[in-house]
Short mmCIF file of C-alpha atoms and ligand atoms in Angstrom, two decimals:
data_model
loop_
_atom_site.label_atom_id
_atom_site.label_comp_id
_atom_site.label_asym_id
_atom_site.label_seq_id
_atom_site.Cartn_x
_atom_site.Cartn_y
_atom_site.Cartn_z
CA MET G 1 -0.10 -0.07 0.02
CA HIS G 2 1.48 3.30 -0.88
CA TYR G 3 1.02 6.61 1.01
CA GLN G 4 -1.03 9.07 -0.89
CA PRO G 5 -2.52 12.25 1.11
CA ALA G 6 -5.84 12.64 2.07
CA GLN G 7 -8.15 14.56 0.88
CA LYS G 8 -10.95 17.01 2.36
CA ALA G 9 -14.81 16.51 1.79
CA GLY G 10 -16.65 19.00 3.49
CA SER G 11 -16.04 18.43 7.13
CA VAL G 12 -15.09 14.72 6.83
CA GLU G 13 -11.54 13.65 6.06
CA ARG G 14 -11.29 11.40 3.16
CA LEU G 15 -8.88 8.75 3.35
CA GLU G 16 -6.84 6.81 0.69
CA ALA G 17 -7.55 3.12 2.10
CA LYS G 18 -7.94 0.15 0.09
CA PRO G 19 -8.90 -3.36 1.61
CA ILE G 20 -5.90 -5.65 1.26
CA ASN G 21 -8.21 -8.38 0.38
CA ALA G 22 -11.60 -8.78 -1.25
CA ALA G 23 -13.30 -10.77 -3.69
CA ARG G 24 -13.97 -7.84 -6.17
CA LEU G 25 -10.28 -7.22 -6.34
CA GLY G 26 -9.44 -10.71 -7.78
CA ARG G 27 -6.24 -11.17 -6.14
CA PRO G 28 -4.20 -14.36 -6.66
CA LEU G 29 -4.59 -17.07 -4.13
CA TYR G 30 -1.10 -16.85 -3.03
CA GLU G 31 0.71 -13.29 -3.15
CA LYS G 32 2.97 -11.43 -0.70
CA ARG G 33 1.55 -9.85 2.42
CA ARG G 34 0.40 -6.50 2.05
CA LYS G 35 0.85 -4.10 5.14
CA ILE G 36 -1.74 -2.81 7.18
CA PHE G 37 -1.46 0.24 8.94
CA PRO G 38 -4.82 0.62 11.07
CA LYS G 39 -5.64 4.07 12.09
CA ARG G 40 -6.42 4.88 15.69
CA ALA G 41 -10.16 4.52 16.07
CA GLU G 42 -12.30 6.64 18.82
CA GLY G 43 -15.39 5.51 20.13
CA ARG G 44 -17.61 3.33 22.59
CA PHE G 45 -16.31 -0.05 21.22
CA ARG G 46 -12.81 1.20 21.26
CA ARG G 47 -13.13 2.13 24.74
CA PHE G 48 -14.74 -1.01 25.62
CA LYS G 49 -11.55 -2.85 23.99
CA TRP G 50 -9.43 -0.72 25.92
CA LEU G 51 -11.27 -2.07 29.32
CA VAL G 52 -10.97 -5.57 28.03
CA MET G 53 -7.13 -5.17 27.23
CA LEU G 54 -6.61 -3.85 30.62
CA VAL G 55 -8.36 -6.47 32.42
CA THR G 56 -6.95 -9.52 30.66
CA LEU G 57 -3.35 -8.29 30.30
CA SER G 58 -3.62 -7.40 34.46
CA ILE G 59 -5.10 -11.04 34.99
CA TYR G 60 -2.18 -12.64 32.84
CA TYR G 61 0.57 -10.66 34.21
CA LEU G 62 -0.28 -10.29 37.87
CA THR G 63 -2.12 -13.78 38.72
CA PRO G 64 1.31 -15.48 39.53
CA TRP G 65 1.89 -13.00 42.15
CA ILE G 66 -1.13 -13.15 44.07
CA ARG G 67 -0.45 -15.24 47.35
CA TRP G 68 -3.23 -17.37 49.15
CA ASP G 69 -2.31 -18.62 52.64
CA ARG G 70 -2.65 -22.68 52.79
CA SER G 71 -0.75 -22.92 55.86
CA ALA G 72 2.85 -24.24 56.07
CA HIS G 73 2.30 -27.23 54.23
CA ALA G 74 1.44 -26.04 50.82
CA PRO G 75 2.65 -23.31 48.61
CA ASP G 76 1.06 -19.67 49.06
CA GLN G 77 0.67 -18.78 45.22
CA ALA G 78 -2.99 -18.47 44.43
CA VAL G 79 -2.46 -20.29 41.24
CA LEU G 80 -0.10 -22.48 40.46
CA VAL G 81 0.72 -25.89 38.28
CA ASP G 82 3.10 -27.53 40.76
CA LEU G 83 4.25 -30.18 38.06
CA ALA G 84 6.91 -31.68 40.50
CA ALA G 85 4.26 -32.35 43.30
CA ARG G 86 1.36 -33.12 40.67
CA ARG G 87 -0.85 -30.59 42.01
CA PHE G 88 -2.98 -27.55 40.59
CA TYR G 89 -3.75 -24.96 42.91
CA PHE G 90 -6.50 -22.33 42.33
CA PHE G 91 -7.24 -20.13 45.04
CA PHE G 92 -9.25 -22.14 47.55
CA ILE G 93 -9.17 -25.28 45.19
CA GLU G 94 -6.45 -27.74 45.27
CA ILE G 95 -6.64 -30.42 42.07
CA TRP G 96 -4.84 -33.56 42.81
CA PRO G 97 -3.96 -35.69 39.30
CA GLN G 98 -6.67 -38.23 39.99
CA GLU G 99 -9.32 -35.16 39.95
CA PHE G 100 -8.00 -34.22 36.67
CA PHE G 101 -11.65 -34.59 35.16
CA PHE G 102 -12.26 -31.13 36.96
CA VAL G 103 -9.86 -29.68 34.19
CA ALA G 104 -11.40 -31.68 31.63
CA GLY G 105 -14.99 -30.43 32.87
CA LEU G 106 -13.14 -26.68 32.52
CA LEU G 107 -12.14 -27.30 28.99
CA VAL G 108 -15.78 -28.53 28.13
CA MET G 109 -17.26 -25.50 29.97
CA ALA G 110 -14.86 -23.25 27.62
CA GLY G 111 -15.95 -24.88 24.52
CA PHE G 112 -19.57 -24.49 25.20
CA GLY G 113 -18.58 -20.62 26.53
CA LEU G 114 -17.59 -20.10 23.02
CA PHE G 115 -20.31 -21.50 21.55
CA LEU G 116 -22.50 -19.50 23.55
CA VAL G 117 -20.70 -16.31 22.74
CA THR G 118 -20.46 -17.07 19.23
CA SER G 119 -24.23 -17.69 18.68
CA ALA G 120 -25.02 -14.92 20.96
CA VAL G 121 -22.99 -11.92 19.93
CA GLY G 122 -21.11 -13.45 16.98
CA ARG G 123 -17.29 -13.56 17.07
CA ALA G 124 -16.91 -11.33 20.26
CA TRP G 125 -14.02 -13.54 21.58
CA CYS G 126 -12.22 -12.93 18.38
CA GLY G 127 -12.77 -9.23 18.58
CA TYR G 128 -12.20 -8.44 21.97
CA ALA G 129 -10.85 -11.34 24.37
CA CYS G 130 -8.51 -13.54 22.35
CA PRO G 131 -5.01 -13.41 23.32
CA GLN G 132 -4.14 -12.67 19.80
CA THR G 133 -6.35 -9.62 19.42
CA VAL G 134 -5.20 -8.49 22.71
CA TRP G 135 -1.46 -8.59 22.02
CA VAL G 136 -1.62 -7.20 18.47
CA ASP G 137 -3.39 -4.18 20.11
CA LEU G 138 -0.81 -3.79 22.67
CA PHE G 139 1.78 -3.96 19.95
CA LEU G 140 -0.16 -1.49 17.87
CA VAL G 141 -0.10 0.97 20.78
CA VAL G 142 3.57 0.37 20.80
CA GLU G 143 4.06 1.07 17.34
CA ARG G 144 1.74 4.21 17.46
CA PHE G 145 3.51 5.86 20.45
CA ILE G 146 6.83 5.60 18.47
CA GLU G 147 5.91 5.93 14.82
CA GLY G 148 2.74 7.88 15.00
CA ASP G 149 -0.68 7.10 13.66
CA ARG G 150 -1.61 5.79 10.29
CA LEU G 151 -0.01 8.21 7.92
CA ALA G 152 2.79 8.90 9.58
CA ARG G 153 3.64 5.04 9.80
CA MET G 154 2.74 4.72 5.84
CA ARG G 155 5.35 7.50 4.97
CA LEU G 156 7.95 5.99 7.45
CA ASP G 157 7.62 2.59 5.70
CA THR G 158 8.01 3.82 2.38
CA GLY G 159 10.63 6.53 3.03
CA ALA G 160 14.24 5.99 2.90
CA TRP G 161 16.43 4.56 5.70
CA THR G 162 17.34 7.66 7.79
CA PHE G 163 18.79 7.83 11.18
CA ASP G 164 15.21 8.64 12.29
CA LYS G 165 13.54 5.72 10.86
CA VAL G 166 16.56 3.30 12.02
CA ARG G 167 16.05 4.70 15.87
CA LYS G 168 12.35 4.30 15.43
CA ARG G 169 12.23 0.91 14.06
CA VAL G 170 15.16 -0.33 16.67
CA ALA G 171 13.02 1.32 19.74
CA LYS G 172 9.95 -0.21 18.44
CA HIS G 173 11.00 -3.76 17.93
CA ALA G 174 13.22 -3.42 21.30
CA ILE G 175 9.93 -2.70 23.04
CA TRP G 176 8.25 -5.36 21.18
CA LEU G 177 10.81 -7.90 22.50
CA VAL G 178 10.59 -6.80 26.03
CA ILE G 179 6.63 -7.46 25.93
CA GLY G 180 7.67 -10.69 24.54
CA VAL G 181 9.97 -11.47 27.46
CA ALA G 182 7.43 -10.28 29.87
CA THR G 183 4.72 -12.57 28.40
CA GLY G 184 6.96 -15.34 28.13
CA GLY G 185 8.32 -14.77 31.72
CA ALA G 186 4.93 -14.44 32.98
CA TRP G 187 3.95 -17.99 31.79
CA ILE G 188 6.69 -19.76 33.76
CA PHE G 189 5.71 -18.06 36.95
CA TYR G 190 2.26 -20.36 36.64
CA PHE G 191 4.72 -23.36 37.27
CA ALA G 192 6.74 -22.42 40.30
CA ASP G 193 6.36 -19.93 43.20
CA ALA G 194 7.04 -16.65 41.18
CA PRO G 195 9.09 -14.68 43.59
CA THR G 196 11.70 -17.72 43.95
CA LEU G 197 11.70 -18.30 40.42
CA MET G 198 12.39 -14.30 39.53
CA LYS G 199 15.27 -14.42 41.88
CA SER G 200 16.88 -17.68 40.33
CA PHE G 201 15.98 -16.59 36.85
CA VAL G 202 17.55 -13.53 36.95
CA ALA G 203 20.65 -14.72 38.68
CA LEU G 204 20.91 -17.14 35.99
CA GLU G 205 20.31 -20.14 38.08
CA ALA G 206 17.02 -21.19 36.97
CA ALA G 207 16.30 -24.74 35.06
CA PRO G 208 17.35 -24.62 31.51
CA VAL G 209 13.52 -25.24 30.64
CA ALA G 210 12.63 -21.92 32.19
CA TYR G 211 15.07 -20.48 29.76
CA MET G 212 13.62 -22.24 26.82
CA THR G 213 10.26 -21.73 27.82
CA VAL G 214 10.64 -18.05 27.94
CA ALA G 215 12.73 -17.89 24.51
CA THR G 216 9.94 -19.66 22.64
CA LEU G 217 7.22 -17.46 24.10
CA THR G 218 9.10 -14.42 23.50
CA ALA G 219 9.89 -15.48 19.79
CA THR G 220 6.09 -16.46 19.40
CA THR G 221 4.84 -13.42 21.09
CA TYR G 222 7.04 -11.21 18.90
CA VAL G 223 6.35 -12.98 15.73
CA PHE G 224 2.53 -13.71 16.10
CA GLY G 225 1.91 -10.29 17.77
CA GLY G 226 4.25 -7.98 16.14
CA LEU G 227 5.25 -9.27 12.74
CA MET G 228 2.24 -11.73 11.52
CA ARG G 229 -0.65 -9.80 13.30
CA GLU G 230 -3.83 -10.48 11.02
CA GLN G 231 -2.16 -13.35 9.06
CA VAL G 232 -2.87 -15.65 12.23
CA CYS G 233 -6.34 -15.18 12.26
CA THR G 234 -6.83 -15.28 8.51
CA TYR G 235 -4.66 -18.48 7.97
CA MET G 236 -3.70 -20.00 11.10
CA CYS G 237 -6.83 -19.95 13.21
CA PRO G 238 -9.36 -22.93 12.76
CA TRP G 239 -11.95 -20.60 14.83
CA PRO G 240 -13.06 -18.45 11.56
CA ARG G 241 -13.98 -21.85 10.06
CA ILE G 242 -15.55 -23.31 12.87
CA GLN G 243 -17.32 -20.28 13.96
CA ALA G 244 -19.11 -19.91 10.49
CA ALA G 245 -21.24 -23.27 11.61
CA MET G 246 -22.44 -21.57 14.75
CA LEU G 247 -23.80 -18.27 13.13
CA ASP G 248 -27.19 -18.26 12.00
CA GLU G 249 -29.72 -15.48 10.98
CA ASN G 250 -30.02 -14.26 14.37
CA SER G 251 -26.59 -14.08 15.23
CA LEU G 252 -25.01 -10.54 15.61
CA VAL G 253 -22.27 -9.69 13.05
CA VAL G 254 -20.96 -6.26 12.30
CA THR G 255 -22.79 -5.15 9.31
CA TYR G 256 -22.75 -2.45 6.63
CA ASN G 257 -26.41 -1.42 6.17
CA ASP G 258 -26.19 -0.81 2.37
CA TRP G 259 -30.00 -0.33 2.45
CA ARG G 260 -29.43 3.27 4.06
CA GLY G 261 -25.92 3.86 2.56
CA GLU G 262 -26.07 2.98 -1.13
CA ARG G 263 -25.58 4.58 -3.67
CA ARG G 264 -22.28 5.97 -1.80
CA THR G 265 -20.87 8.81 -3.39
CA ARG G 266 -17.92 11.43 -2.61
CA HIS G 267 -20.00 14.14 -3.79
CA ALA G 268 -23.37 13.91 -2.29
CA LYS G 269 -24.37 17.53 -2.65
CA ARG G 270 -23.93 17.57 -6.33
CA ALA G 271 -25.39 14.16 -6.91
CA ALA G 272 -28.39 14.98 -5.18
CA ALA G 273 -28.41 18.39 -6.88
CA ALA G 274 -28.33 16.45 -10.04
CA GLY G 275 -31.41 14.57 -9.03
CA GLU G 276 -29.69 11.14 -8.30
CA VAL G 277 -30.55 9.03 -5.47
CA VAL G 278 -27.86 8.80 -2.73
CA GLY G 279 -27.25 7.09 0.39
CA ASP G 280 -25.53 7.66 3.57
CA CYS G 281 -21.89 6.45 2.61
CA VAL G 282 -19.75 9.22 1.77
CA ASP G 283 -17.12 6.86 0.65
CA CYS G 284 -14.58 8.51 2.99
CA ASN G 285 -12.61 5.02 3.86
CA ALA G 286 -12.42 5.61 7.48
CA CYS G 287 -14.01 2.22 8.18
CA VAL G 288 -11.31 0.60 6.08
CA ALA G 289 -8.59 2.66 7.49
CA VAL G 290 -9.22 1.51 11.14
CA CYS G 291 -9.66 -2.31 10.33
CA PRO G 292 -6.80 -4.21 11.91
CA MET G 293 -7.46 -6.96 9.35
CA GLY G 294 -7.46 -4.35 6.28
CA ILE G 295 -10.72 -5.53 5.03
CA ASP G 296 -13.71 -3.19 3.77
CA ILE G 297 -16.89 -4.31 5.72
CA ARG G 298 -19.02 -2.85 2.61
CA ASP G 299 -17.81 -5.67 0.60
CA GLY G 300 -20.05 -7.74 3.05
CA GLN G 301 -19.45 -10.55 5.51
CA GLN G 302 -16.04 -11.72 5.44
CA LEU G 303 -14.08 -14.67 7.02
CA GLU G 304 -11.24 -12.16 8.07
CA CYS G 305 -13.75 -9.96 10.08
CA ILE G 306 -12.88 -10.43 13.66
CA THR G 307 -16.00 -8.36 14.85
CA CYS G 308 -13.81 -5.82 16.69
CA ALA G 309 -16.43 -2.93 15.76
CA LEU G 310 -13.85 -0.47 15.13
CA CYS G 311 -15.18 0.49 11.77
CA ILE G 312 -18.55 0.95 13.68
CA ASP G 313 -16.98 3.63 15.83
CA ALA G 314 -15.19 5.21 12.51
CA CYS G 315 -18.24 5.16 10.82
CA ASP G 316 -20.46 6.61 13.77
CA GLY G 317 -17.57 9.69 14.10
CA VAL G 318 -18.35 10.40 10.27
CA MET G 319 -22.30 10.12 10.88
CA ASP G 320 -21.80 12.61 13.78
CA LYS G 321 -20.05 14.82 11.84
CA LEU G 322 -22.61 14.75 9.05
CA GLY G 323 -25.21 15.17 11.52
CA ARG G 324 -26.90 11.86 10.19
CA GLN G 325 -27.94 8.89 12.37
CA ARG G 326 -25.38 6.50 13.48
CA GLY G 327 -25.34 2.98 12.72
CA LEU G 328 -24.47 3.00 9.00
CA ILE G 329 -21.97 0.23 9.98
CA SER G 330 -23.76 -1.52 12.94
CA TYR G 331 -24.10 -5.03 14.78
CA ALA G 332 -27.12 -6.28 13.00
CA THR G 333 -28.59 -10.06 12.44
CA LEU G 334 -28.81 -11.14 9.06
CA SER G 335 -32.69 -11.18 9.40
CA ASP G 336 -33.05 -7.88 10.32
CA TYR G 337 -30.49 -6.59 7.71
CA SER G 338 -32.59 -8.91 4.76
CA ALA G 339 -35.94 -7.31 6.06
CA ASN G 340 -34.59 -3.81 5.77
CA MET G 341 -32.90 -4.65 2.67
CA ALA G 342 -36.31 -5.90 1.20
CA LEU G 343 -38.06 -2.86 2.01
CA ALA G 344 -35.13 -0.53 0.52
CA THR G 345 -35.53 -2.72 -2.60
CA ASN G 346 -38.91 -3.24 -3.01
CA ASN G 347 -38.29 -7.03 -2.51
CA GLY G 348 -35.66 -7.05 -4.78
CA ALA G 349 -37.57 -5.69 -7.47
CA ILE G 350 -35.41 -2.73 -7.77
CA PRO G 351 -32.05 -1.43 -6.88
CA ILE G 352 -31.27 0.08 -3.55
CA ASP G 353 -33.61 3.16 -2.96
CA PRO G 354 -32.73 4.92 0.48
CA ARG G 355 -35.37 6.99 0.15
CA ARG G 356 -37.94 4.17 0.88
CA VAL G 357 -36.78 3.54 4.27
CA ARG G 358 -36.89 7.15 5.60
CA ASP G 359 -40.06 9.36 5.84
CA GLY G 360 -40.08 13.29 4.50
CA ASN G 361 -38.39 14.38 7.89
CA GLY G 362 -35.18 11.98 7.38
CA VAL G 363 -36.52 9.51 9.93
CA PHE G 364 -36.46 5.83 9.45
CA VAL G 365 -39.83 4.44 8.31
CA GLN G 366 -41.62 2.16 10.94
CA GLY G 367 -40.98 -1.10 9.13
CA ILE G 368 -37.09 -0.80 9.72
CA ARG G 369 -36.04 -3.32 11.89
CA ASP G 370 -33.61 -2.33 14.83
CA PHE G 371 -31.37 -4.23 17.02
CA ASP G 372 -33.38 -6.01 19.77
CA TRP G 373 -31.73 -7.49 22.99
CA ARG G 374 -34.39 -10.26 23.24
CA ILE G 375 -32.76 -11.60 20.05
CA ILE G 376 -29.68 -12.89 22.24
CA PHE G 377 -32.26 -14.83 24.58
CA ARG G 378 -33.35 -17.43 21.63
CA ARG G 379 -33.59 -20.83 21.93
CA ARG G 380 -30.31 -21.84 20.64
CA VAL G 381 -28.40 -19.66 22.89
CA VAL G 382 -30.40 -20.95 25.85
CA LEU G 383 -29.68 -24.26 25.01
CA TYR G 384 -25.94 -23.71 24.91
CA PHE G 385 -26.27 -21.72 28.06
CA GLY G 386 -28.11 -24.86 29.78
CA VAL G 387 -25.41 -27.36 28.72
CA TRP G 388 -22.99 -24.76 30.09
CA ALA G 389 -24.61 -24.28 33.39
CA LEU G 390 -25.20 -28.03 33.77
CA VAL G 391 -21.65 -28.83 33.41
CA GLY G 392 -20.69 -25.97 36.15
CA LEU G 393 -23.27 -27.08 38.35
CA GLY G 394 -22.02 -30.47 38.03
CA MET G 395 -18.53 -29.54 38.38
CA LEU G 396 -19.38 -27.53 41.66
CA TYR G 397 -21.41 -30.34 43.29
CA ALA G 398 -18.48 -32.78 42.70
CA LEU G 399 -15.92 -30.05 43.97
CA VAL G 400 -18.12 -29.49 47.30
CA SER G 401 -18.82 -33.14 47.90
CA ARG G 402 -15.70 -34.50 46.87
CA ASP G 403 -13.32 -36.34 49.51
CA ARG G 404 -10.07 -35.14 50.93
CA LEU G 405 -9.35 -38.78 52.02
CA GLU G 406 -8.34 -41.64 49.76
CA LEU G 407 -7.18 -45.25 50.49
CA ASN G 408 -5.77 -47.08 47.76
CA VAL G 409 -4.81 -50.86 48.09
CA LEU G 410 -2.19 -53.02 46.01
CA HIS G 411 -2.30 -56.68 46.71
CA ASP G 412 1.15 -58.25 46.90
CA ARG G 413 1.68 -60.23 43.35
CA ASN G 414 4.52 -61.93 44.59
CA PRO G 415 4.07 -63.85 46.70
CA GLN G 416 0.21 -63.87 46.75
CA TYR G 417 0.22 -65.59 50.08
CA VAL G 418 2.34 -67.35 52.40
CA VAL G 419 1.20 -70.25 54.50
CA GLU G 420 2.47 -70.44 58.03
CA SER G 421 3.76 -73.33 60.07
CA ASP G 422 0.44 -73.28 61.93
CA GLY G 423 -1.67 -73.55 58.72
CA SER G 424 -2.81 -69.68 58.84
CA VAL G 425 -2.48 -67.94 55.66
CA ARG G 426 -1.07 -64.18 55.39
CA ASN G 427 -1.43 -61.81 52.74
CA GLY G 428 0.46 -58.79 51.86
CA TYR G 429 -0.90 -55.30 50.70
CA VAL G 430 0.56 -51.88 49.94
CA ILE G 431 -1.55 -49.27 51.40
CA LYS G 432 -1.66 -45.59 49.94
CA LEU G 433 -3.18 -43.03 52.08
CA LEU G 434 -3.84 -39.72 50.25
CA ASN G 435 -4.38 -36.93 52.63
CA MET G 436 -5.58 -34.18 50.36
CA ILE G 437 -5.45 -31.45 52.81
CA PRO G 438 -2.42 -29.27 54.01
CA GLU G 439 -2.84 -30.68 57.73
CA PRO G 440 -1.12 -33.36 59.27
CA ARG G 441 -3.72 -35.86 60.70
CA ARG G 442 -4.15 -39.40 62.08
CA ILE G 443 -5.83 -42.21 60.22
CA THR G 444 -7.35 -45.30 61.66
CA LEU G 445 -7.13 -48.31 59.34
CA SER G 446 -9.37 -50.95 59.82
CA LEU G 447 -10.78 -54.42 58.26
CA ASP G 448 -14.57 -55.27 57.73
CA GLY G 449 -15.62 -58.47 56.64
CA MET G 450 -13.34 -61.01 58.00
CA PRO G 451 -13.65 -60.71 61.92
CA SER G 452 -11.21 -63.36 62.65
CA ALA G 453 -8.42 -61.71 60.58
CA ARG G 454 -5.45 -59.93 62.10
CA VAL G 455 -3.78 -57.14 60.53
CA ARG G 456 -0.11 -55.43 61.62
CA ILE G 457 2.28 -52.99 59.77
CA ALA G 458 5.09 -54.65 58.38
CA GLY G 459 8.20 -54.41 60.81
CA GLN G 460 5.85 -53.39 63.53
CA ALA G 461 4.34 -55.42 66.69
CA PRO G 462 0.41 -56.01 65.98
CA GLY G 463 -1.74 -54.02 67.91
CA ASP G 464 -5.56 -54.93 68.60
CA GLY G 465 -5.13 -57.04 65.35
CA GLN G 466 -8.29 -55.72 63.95
CA SER G 467 -7.13 -51.83 63.22
CA PHE G 468 -4.43 -49.28 63.85
CA SER G 469 -3.97 -45.58 63.80
CA VAL G 470 -1.14 -44.11 61.14
CA ALA G 471 0.24 -40.54 61.06
CA VAL G 472 -0.12 -39.16 57.60
CA ASP G 473 1.62 -36.14 56.31
CA PRO G 474 -0.29 -33.05 55.10
CA ASP G 475 -0.91 -32.69 51.54
CA LYS G 476 1.01 -36.10 50.59
CA VAL G 477 0.52 -39.78 50.04
CA THR G 478 1.79 -41.87 53.05
CA SER G 479 2.46 -45.49 51.87
CA PHE G 480 3.11 -48.66 53.86
CA LYS G 481 3.12 -52.33 53.91
CA ILE G 482 0.84 -54.18 56.11
CA PHE G 483 0.03 -58.24 56.50
CA VAL G 484 -3.38 -59.62 56.92
CA THR G 485 -3.33 -62.95 58.55
CA LEU G 486 -6.36 -65.38 58.70
CA PRO G 487 -6.25 -68.72 60.97
CA LYS G 488 -6.62 -71.89 59.53
CA GLU G 489 -9.91 -72.46 60.86
CA SER G 490 -11.54 -69.10 59.64
CA LEU G 491 -10.34 -69.29 55.90
CA VAL G 492 -14.09 -69.68 54.85
CA GLU G 493 -14.44 -65.92 55.91
CA ALA G 494 -12.56 -64.86 53.20
CA GLN G 495 -14.46 -66.43 50.11
CA SER G 496 -16.31 -63.13 49.27
CA GLY G 497 -13.52 -60.68 50.09
CA PHE G 498 -13.25 -57.91 52.65
CA SER G 499 -12.84 -54.33 53.02
CA PHE G 500 -10.42 -51.80 54.12
CA ARG G 501 -11.34 -48.91 56.15
CA ALA G 502 -9.62 -45.60 56.54
CA GLU G 503 -11.28 -43.13 58.94
CA ASP G 504 -10.16 -39.59 60.14
CA PRO G 505 -11.79 -39.95 63.77
CA SER G 506 -11.79 -36.14 64.22
CA SER G 507 -13.67 -35.09 60.83
CA LYS G 508 -15.27 -38.51 60.20
CA GLU G 509 -14.35 -38.39 56.67
CA ARG G 510 -13.52 -42.16 55.53
CA ASP G 511 -12.95 -44.09 52.37
CA VAL G 512 -13.32 -47.83 51.87
CA TYR G 513 -11.68 -50.18 49.74
CA ARG G 514 -12.83 -53.72 48.72
CA THR G 515 -10.08 -56.32 47.91
CA ASN G 516 -9.59 -60.03 48.10
CA PHE G 517 -7.75 -62.38 50.38
CA ILE G 518 -5.88 -64.84 48.51
CA GLN G 519 -5.26 -68.37 49.85
CA PRO G 520 -4.29 -72.09 48.45
CA GLY G 521 -7.01 -72.97 45.70
CA THR G 522 -7.77 -69.20 45.01
CA ALA G 523 -4.44 -67.87 43.67
CA LYS G 524 -4.43 -66.78 40.19
S1 SF4 A 1 -14.36 -4.93 9.19
FE1 SF4 A 1 -14.64 -3.83 11.18
S2 SF4 A 1 -15.24 -5.63 12.75
FE2 SF4 A 1 -14.48 -6.41 10.88
S3 SF4 A 1 -12.29 -6.57 11.65
FE3 SF4 A 1 -12.44 -4.80 10.24
S4 SF4 A 1 -12.96 -3.18 11.82
FE4 SF4 A 1 -13.20 -4.94 12.87
S1 SF4 A 2 -19.25 3.21 5.71
FE1 SF4 A 2 -19.02 5.03 7.06
S2 SF4 A 2 -16.86 5.17 7.25
FE2 SF4 A 2 -17.17 3.64 5.90
S3 SF4 A 2 -16.82 4.90 3.85
FE3 SF4 A 2 -18.95 4.98 4.19
S4 SF4 A 2 -19.44 6.67 5.47
FE4 SF4 A 2 -17.16 6.41 5.43
#
């Protein structure tokens, strides 16, 4: 794209901006990337995007630094993926490896959440909250700060390599790289105690994998956010393809309302004086100039459009200057658009005639359909919300009702049993007690179902023979070997197996594990 000076038409600045891609341009399938220099937009959607950017970046960079007291026996980082101890901490929630279904449930919720948002408000995720969008926005802030807005950047790009250009480019790429390092750096803090890792990282004493992770994420952030930008959305991301299946005629999409905009002209007054029918679009290209994807929304719905609504802000600004009603580009449903189009074209019988949609005072006629919030709460959206809420409620129930004490038993495989000199039979078991709270406690282990059996911990004297108490470490698996012995005359008790019962006498929390007692004739 080559720089050309802007022309003025009345009070509206006319920009020389062309879309980088459009079917009508007939570009070849493969061609060199055309650079996009998005102009800074002003308006309510831009302000909302600033807010989303601030919130999402703050969450990402600051979360690992939030502390959460879990007593002295567990880490005090609020959100931590502790790979060494195989734990996931999320504020008051602690997930053990066998509870990974909670993470799977979260992923299912995220999937249905995306379906829900897409069918309700189109590609809002892409336009506002996707990391690619947020980081590209951040990189553009840096670019604008150093190189200026659209025209200045275009001039700089096509200009000679002066000292000023080199200085600006070096500064821009250096800051981009710092953002990349900060992004990669923040990521590793989710996997270890952040303050400790920060110290060892700066002192070059951290594990090599930490440096490799930061280097990889620095490179991907820099390349995706700074260099590739819109190409990631257009060519690499599968979501634009998938979301097409989720949109219906009632989904909200950013729409150019050509039923009021066409025939577009740069010389509205002259055309009107000549008796020509003209629409609201003054062909100023402001909507094209602000588009971060480099497209012209007036060409209709396109895969590239991430629904960031910046073109709405740009066009609303133009309409304000012209004293016309906002909404020439707006969030609209296909169904509303088609109804309005039918009105403007007499059901397709004539070309667009914007006079058909307004009365003599320039006010839209009654049949014109406008955005109605109720459209968001239609059946498909409610269905997605229902599934999403059901998964969430199921997980919440599983979370509050889950046990924090678990018993696992492993029968000795070799030998499976030992016959003692008096004819009694002994079986060996490895007991694993999972104490999933960050406090030490004493657990009573007892036998159910073989009243004559005697149990003892290997290497220790037998107690009362039917139960014993064992101290378990906080937030750990305590493992030990036990022997269960059944007298010769009571071997019949073992026919249908028996149970180990682990119980915390103070909280009454318990877990039961059913297993077998193997004797001659039943060995496998
Ligand atoms: S066409 Fe409009 S909504 Fe779509 S990406 Fe461009 S500026 Fe954003
Ligand atoms: S749609 Fe709006 S912003 Fe785009 S060219 Fe027409 S008047 Fe300008």
